[in-house]
PDB file of C-alpha atoms in Angstrom:
ATOM      1  CA  MET A   1     -10.035  37.180  22.926  1.00 62.00           C
ATOM      2  CA  ARG A   2     -13.165  39.208  23.584  1.00 78.00           C
ATOM      3  CA  GLN A   3     -13.837  41.818  20.918  1.00 83.00           C
ATOM      4  CA  THR A   4     -14.239  45.349  22.313  1.00 85.00           C
ATOM      5  CA  PRO A   5     -14.859  48.687  20.571  1.00 86.00           C
ATOM      6  CA  GLN A   6     -11.329  49.791  21.529  1.00 89.00           C
ATOM      7  CA  ARG A   7      -9.740  46.669  20.029  1.00 90.00           C
ATOM      8  CA  GLU A   8     -11.799  46.985  16.848  1.00 91.00           C
ATOM      9  CA  ALA A   9     -10.792  50.645  16.484  1.00 92.00           C
ATOM     10  CA  ILE A  10      -7.088  49.877  16.972  1.00 94.00           C
ATOM     11  CA  LEU A  11      -7.261  47.024  14.457  1.00 93.00           C
ATOM     12  CA  LYS A  12      -8.920  49.345  11.908  1.00 94.00           C
ATOM     13  CA  VAL A  13      -6.101  51.863  12.316  1.00 95.00           C
ATOM     14  CA  LEU A  14      -3.492  49.137  11.784  1.00 95.00           C
ATOM     15  CA  GLN A  15      -5.388  47.736   8.771  1.00 94.00           C
ATOM     16  CA  ALA A  16      -5.480  51.152   7.094  1.00 94.00           C
ATOM     17  CA  ALA A  17      -1.761  51.817   7.624  1.00 93.00           C
ATOM     18  CA  ASP A  18       0.829  51.028   4.940  1.00 87.00           C
ATOM     19  CA  ARG A  19       3.715  51.378   7.383  1.00 90.00           C
ATOM     20  CA  PRO A  20       4.420  50.581  11.041  1.00 92.00           C
ATOM     21  CA  LEU A  21       2.961  53.107  13.467  1.00 95.00           C
ATOM     22  CA  ARG A  22       4.104  54.428  16.837  1.00 95.00           C
ATOM     23  CA  VAL A  23       1.611  54.077  19.699  1.00 95.00           C
ATOM     24  CA  GLU A  24       1.009  57.829  19.609  1.00 94.00           C
ATOM     25  CA  GLU A  25       0.219  57.685  15.870  1.00 95.00           C
ATOM     26  CA  ILE A  26      -2.299  54.896  16.468  1.00 95.00           C
ATOM     27  CA  TRP A  27      -3.879  56.840  19.316  1.00 94.00           C
ATOM     28  CA  GLU A  28      -4.133  60.025  17.205  1.00 92.00           C
ATOM     29  CA  ARG A  29      -5.913  58.124  14.408  1.00 93.00           C
ATOM     30  CA  LEU A  30      -8.612  56.727  16.695  1.00 92.00           C
ATOM     31  CA  GLU A  31     -12.054  58.340  16.522  1.00 80.00           C
ATOM     32  CA  LYS A  32     -13.303  60.831  19.101  1.00 71.00           C
ATOM     33  CA  GLY A  33     -14.002  59.311  22.496  1.00 65.00           C
ATOM     34  CA  ARG A  34     -10.919  57.215  21.915  1.00 73.00           C
ATOM     35  CA  SER A  35      -9.135  55.142  24.482  1.00 81.00           C
ATOM     36  CA  GLY A  36      -6.227  56.389  26.513  1.00 88.00           C
ATOM     37  CA  ILE A  37      -2.674  55.625  25.480  1.00 90.00           C
ATOM     38  CA  PRO A  38      -2.260  52.969  28.235  1.00 92.00           C
ATOM     39  CA  THR A  39      -5.249  51.090  26.775  1.00 91.00           C
ATOM     40  CA  VAL A  40      -3.676  51.256  23.305  1.00 94.00           C
ATOM     41  CA  TYR A  41      -0.413  49.861  24.726  1.00 94.00           C
ATOM     42  CA  ARG A  42      -2.217  47.004  26.526  1.00 94.00           C
ATOM     43  CA  ASN A  43      -4.188  46.046  23.430  1.00 95.00           C
ATOM     44  CA  LEU A  44      -1.135  46.176  21.165  1.00 96.00           C
ATOM     45  CA  GLU A  45       0.726  43.908  23.586  1.00 95.00           C
ATOM     46  CA  ARG A  46      -2.205  41.492  23.431  1.00 94.00           C
ATOM     47  CA  PHE A  47      -2.276  41.646  19.600  1.00 94.00           C
ATOM     48  CA  VAL A  48       1.447  40.847  19.482  1.00 92.00           C
ATOM     49  CA  ASN A  49       0.969  37.899  21.871  1.00 90.00           C
ATOM     50  CA  GLU A  50      -1.887  36.590  19.704  1.00 89.00           C
ATOM     51  CA  GLY A  51       0.193  36.966  16.505  1.00 85.00           C
ATOM     52  CA  TRP A  52      -2.134  39.592  15.015  1.00 89.00           C
ATOM     53  CA  ALA A  53       0.511  42.322  15.081  1.00 92.00           C
ATOM     54  CA  GLU A  54       4.251  42.609  15.369  1.00 89.00           C
ATOM     55  CA  SER A  55       6.359  45.155  17.220  1.00 91.00           C
ATOM     56  CA  LEU A  56       9.335  46.444  15.266  1.00 87.00           C
ATOM     57  CA  MET A  57      12.175  48.597  16.536  1.00 84.00           C
ATOM     58  CA  GLY A  58      12.904  51.389  14.070  1.00 77.00           C
ATOM     59  CA  ALA A  59      16.324  52.720  13.140  1.00 73.00           C
ATOM     60  CA  ASP A  60      15.482  55.644  15.466  1.00 83.00           C
ATOM     61  CA  GLN A  61      15.059  53.156  18.371  1.00 88.00           C
ATOM     62  CA  VAL A  62      11.298  53.809  18.546  1.00 90.00           C
ATOM     63  CA  MET A  63       8.934  50.834  18.766  1.00 92.00           C
ATOM     64  CA  ARG A  64       6.305  50.665  16.034  1.00 93.00           C
ATOM     65  CA  PHE A  65       3.491  48.218  15.369  1.00 95.00           C
ATOM     66  CA  VAL A  66       2.279  46.607  12.166  1.00 92.00           C
ATOM     67  CA  LEU A  67      -0.705  44.362  11.494  1.00 90.00           C
ATOM     68  CA  CYS A  68       0.257  40.843  10.429  1.00 85.00           C
ATOM     69  CA  ARG A  69      -1.902  39.681   7.559  1.00 79.00           C
ATOM     70  CA  SER A  70      -0.228  36.266   7.334  1.00 73.00           C
ATOM     71  CA  SER A  71      -0.854  33.635   9.978  1.00 72.00           C
ATOM     72  CA  SER A  72       2.335  31.784   9.033  1.00 74.00           C
ATOM     73  CA  HIS A  73       5.922  32.712   9.811  1.00 76.00           C
ATOM     74  CA  HIS A  74       6.949  35.799   7.841  1.00 79.00           C
ATOM     75  CA  HIS A  75       9.215  38.832   7.801  1.00 80.00           C
ATOM     76  CA  HIS A  76       8.731  42.477   6.892  1.00 82.00           C
ATOM     77  CA  LEU A  77      10.423  44.486   4.154  1.00 86.00           C
ATOM     78  CA  SER A  78      10.601  48.251   4.757  1.00 86.00           C
ATOM     79  CA  CYS A  79      11.266  51.028   2.254  1.00 89.00           C
ATOM     80  CA  GLU A  80      14.126  53.223   3.444  1.00 88.00           C
ATOM     81  CA  THR A  81      12.732  56.180   1.504  1.00 90.00           C
ATOM     82  CA  CYS A  82       8.993  56.332   2.309  1.00 89.00           C
ATOM     83  CA  GLY A  83       8.639  53.859   5.202  1.00 84.00           C
ATOM     84  CA  ARG A  84       6.052  51.621   3.512  1.00 86.00           C
ATOM     85  CA  MET A  85       6.181  48.014   4.624  1.00 85.00           C
ATOM     86  CA  VAL A  86       5.130  44.694   3.117  1.00 84.00           C
ATOM     87  CA  GLU A  87       5.072  41.164   4.484  1.00 82.00           C
ATOM     88  CA  VAL A  88       7.369  38.565   2.954  1.00 81.00           C
ATOM     89  CA  ASP A  89       6.224  34.981   3.526  1.00 76.00           C
ATOM     90  CA  ALA A  90       9.583  33.453   2.594  1.00 71.00           C
ATOM     91  CA  CYS A  91      12.217  32.993   5.279  1.00 73.00           C
ATOM     92  CA  GLY A  92      14.983  30.741   4.031  1.00 76.00           C
ATOM     93  CA  ILE A  93      17.306  30.995   7.025  1.00 82.00           C
ATOM     94  CA  GLU A  94      16.331  27.776   8.779  1.00 81.00           C
ATOM     95  CA  THR A  95      19.607  26.080   7.769  1.00 83.00           C
ATOM     96  CA  SER A  96      21.620  28.946   9.237  1.00 89.00           C
ATOM     97  CA  LEU A  97      19.580  28.819  12.439  1.00 89.00           C
ATOM     98  CA  ALA A  98      20.220  25.093  12.798  1.00 90.00           C
ATOM     99  CA  GLY A  99      23.958  25.783  12.470  1.00 92.00           C
ATOM    100  CA  MET A 100      23.749  28.528  15.101  1.00 92.00           C
ATOM    101  CA  GLU A 101      21.972  26.143  17.462  1.00 94.00           C
ATOM    102  CA  LYS A 102      24.672  23.533  16.987  1.00 94.00           C
ATOM    103  CA  LEU A 103      27.489  26.023  17.599  1.00 94.00           C
ATOM    104  CA  SER A 104      25.901  27.797  20.548  1.00 96.00           C
ATOM    105  CA  GLY A 105      24.052  24.985  22.300  1.00 95.00           C
ATOM    106  CA  TYR A 106      20.946  27.168  22.358  1.00 95.00           C
ATOM    107  CA  ARG A 107      17.571  26.011  21.111  1.00 94.00           C
ATOM    108  CA  ILE A 108      16.326  28.933  19.035  1.00 90.00           C
ATOM    109  CA  THR A 109      12.616  29.452  19.664  1.00 88.00           C
ATOM    110  CA  ARG A 110      11.960  32.431  17.413  1.00 81.00           C
ATOM    111  CA  HIS A 111      13.651  35.082  15.329  1.00 79.00           C
ATOM    112  CA  GLN A 112      12.876  38.477  13.870  1.00 77.00           C
ATOM    113  CA  LEU A 113      14.511  39.597  10.664  1.00 78.00           C
ATOM    114  CA  ASN A 114      14.039  43.157   9.431  1.00 78.00           C
ATOM    115  CA  LEU A 115      14.733  43.736   5.747  1.00 83.00           C
ATOM    116  CA  PHE A 116      15.249  47.163   4.208  1.00 87.00           C
ATOM    117  CA  GLY A 117      15.283  48.386   0.618  1.00 91.00           C
ATOM    118  CA  ILE A 118      13.655  50.848  -1.778  1.00 93.00           C
ATOM    119  CA  CYS A 119      10.046  50.129  -2.828  1.00 92.00           C
ATOM    120  CA  PRO A 120       9.013  50.119  -6.518  1.00 93.00           C
ATOM    121  CA  ALA A 121       7.176  53.477  -6.243  1.00 93.00           C
ATOM    122  CA  CYS A 122      10.216  55.241  -4.745  1.00 94.00           C
ATOM    123  CA  ARG A 123      12.527  53.636  -7.297  1.00 92.00           C
ATOM    124  CA  ARG A 124      10.286  54.899 -10.143  1.00 92.00           C
ATOM    125  CA  ALA A 125      10.203  58.384  -8.597  1.00 92.00           C
ATOM    126  CA  ASN A 126      14.000  58.474  -8.384  1.00 87.00           C
ATOM    127  CA  GLU A 127      14.444  57.249 -11.964  1.00 85.00           C
ATOM    128  CA  GLY A 128      12.052  59.763 -13.492  1.00 67.00           C
TER     129      GLY A 128
END
């Protein structure tokens, strides 16, 4: 994919974020002379297709985007208190997926598992 100033700026915003961001949040964090929101949407869609980012539906039914630092299959773990997110390289559900394929007759091509919990910093803050 050709590198453009808009793509570089969007990637920088995602790299600096410790939680998934809405398109509007990404757009607001771009420098002056920024791209329009449609350009941000198009680039995010391209990043997702390339595996550089992932789109995640929040509990509020709003789509957010997060940069994927791992090139291998992974999942995300979100803090229910502060919203921070980390990548988890382990999956461990392949056996269950194989069973689902057998029962349903489907060939599963991908899956997305969202995990939620309380991060160490929020746990410490609640204990103290």
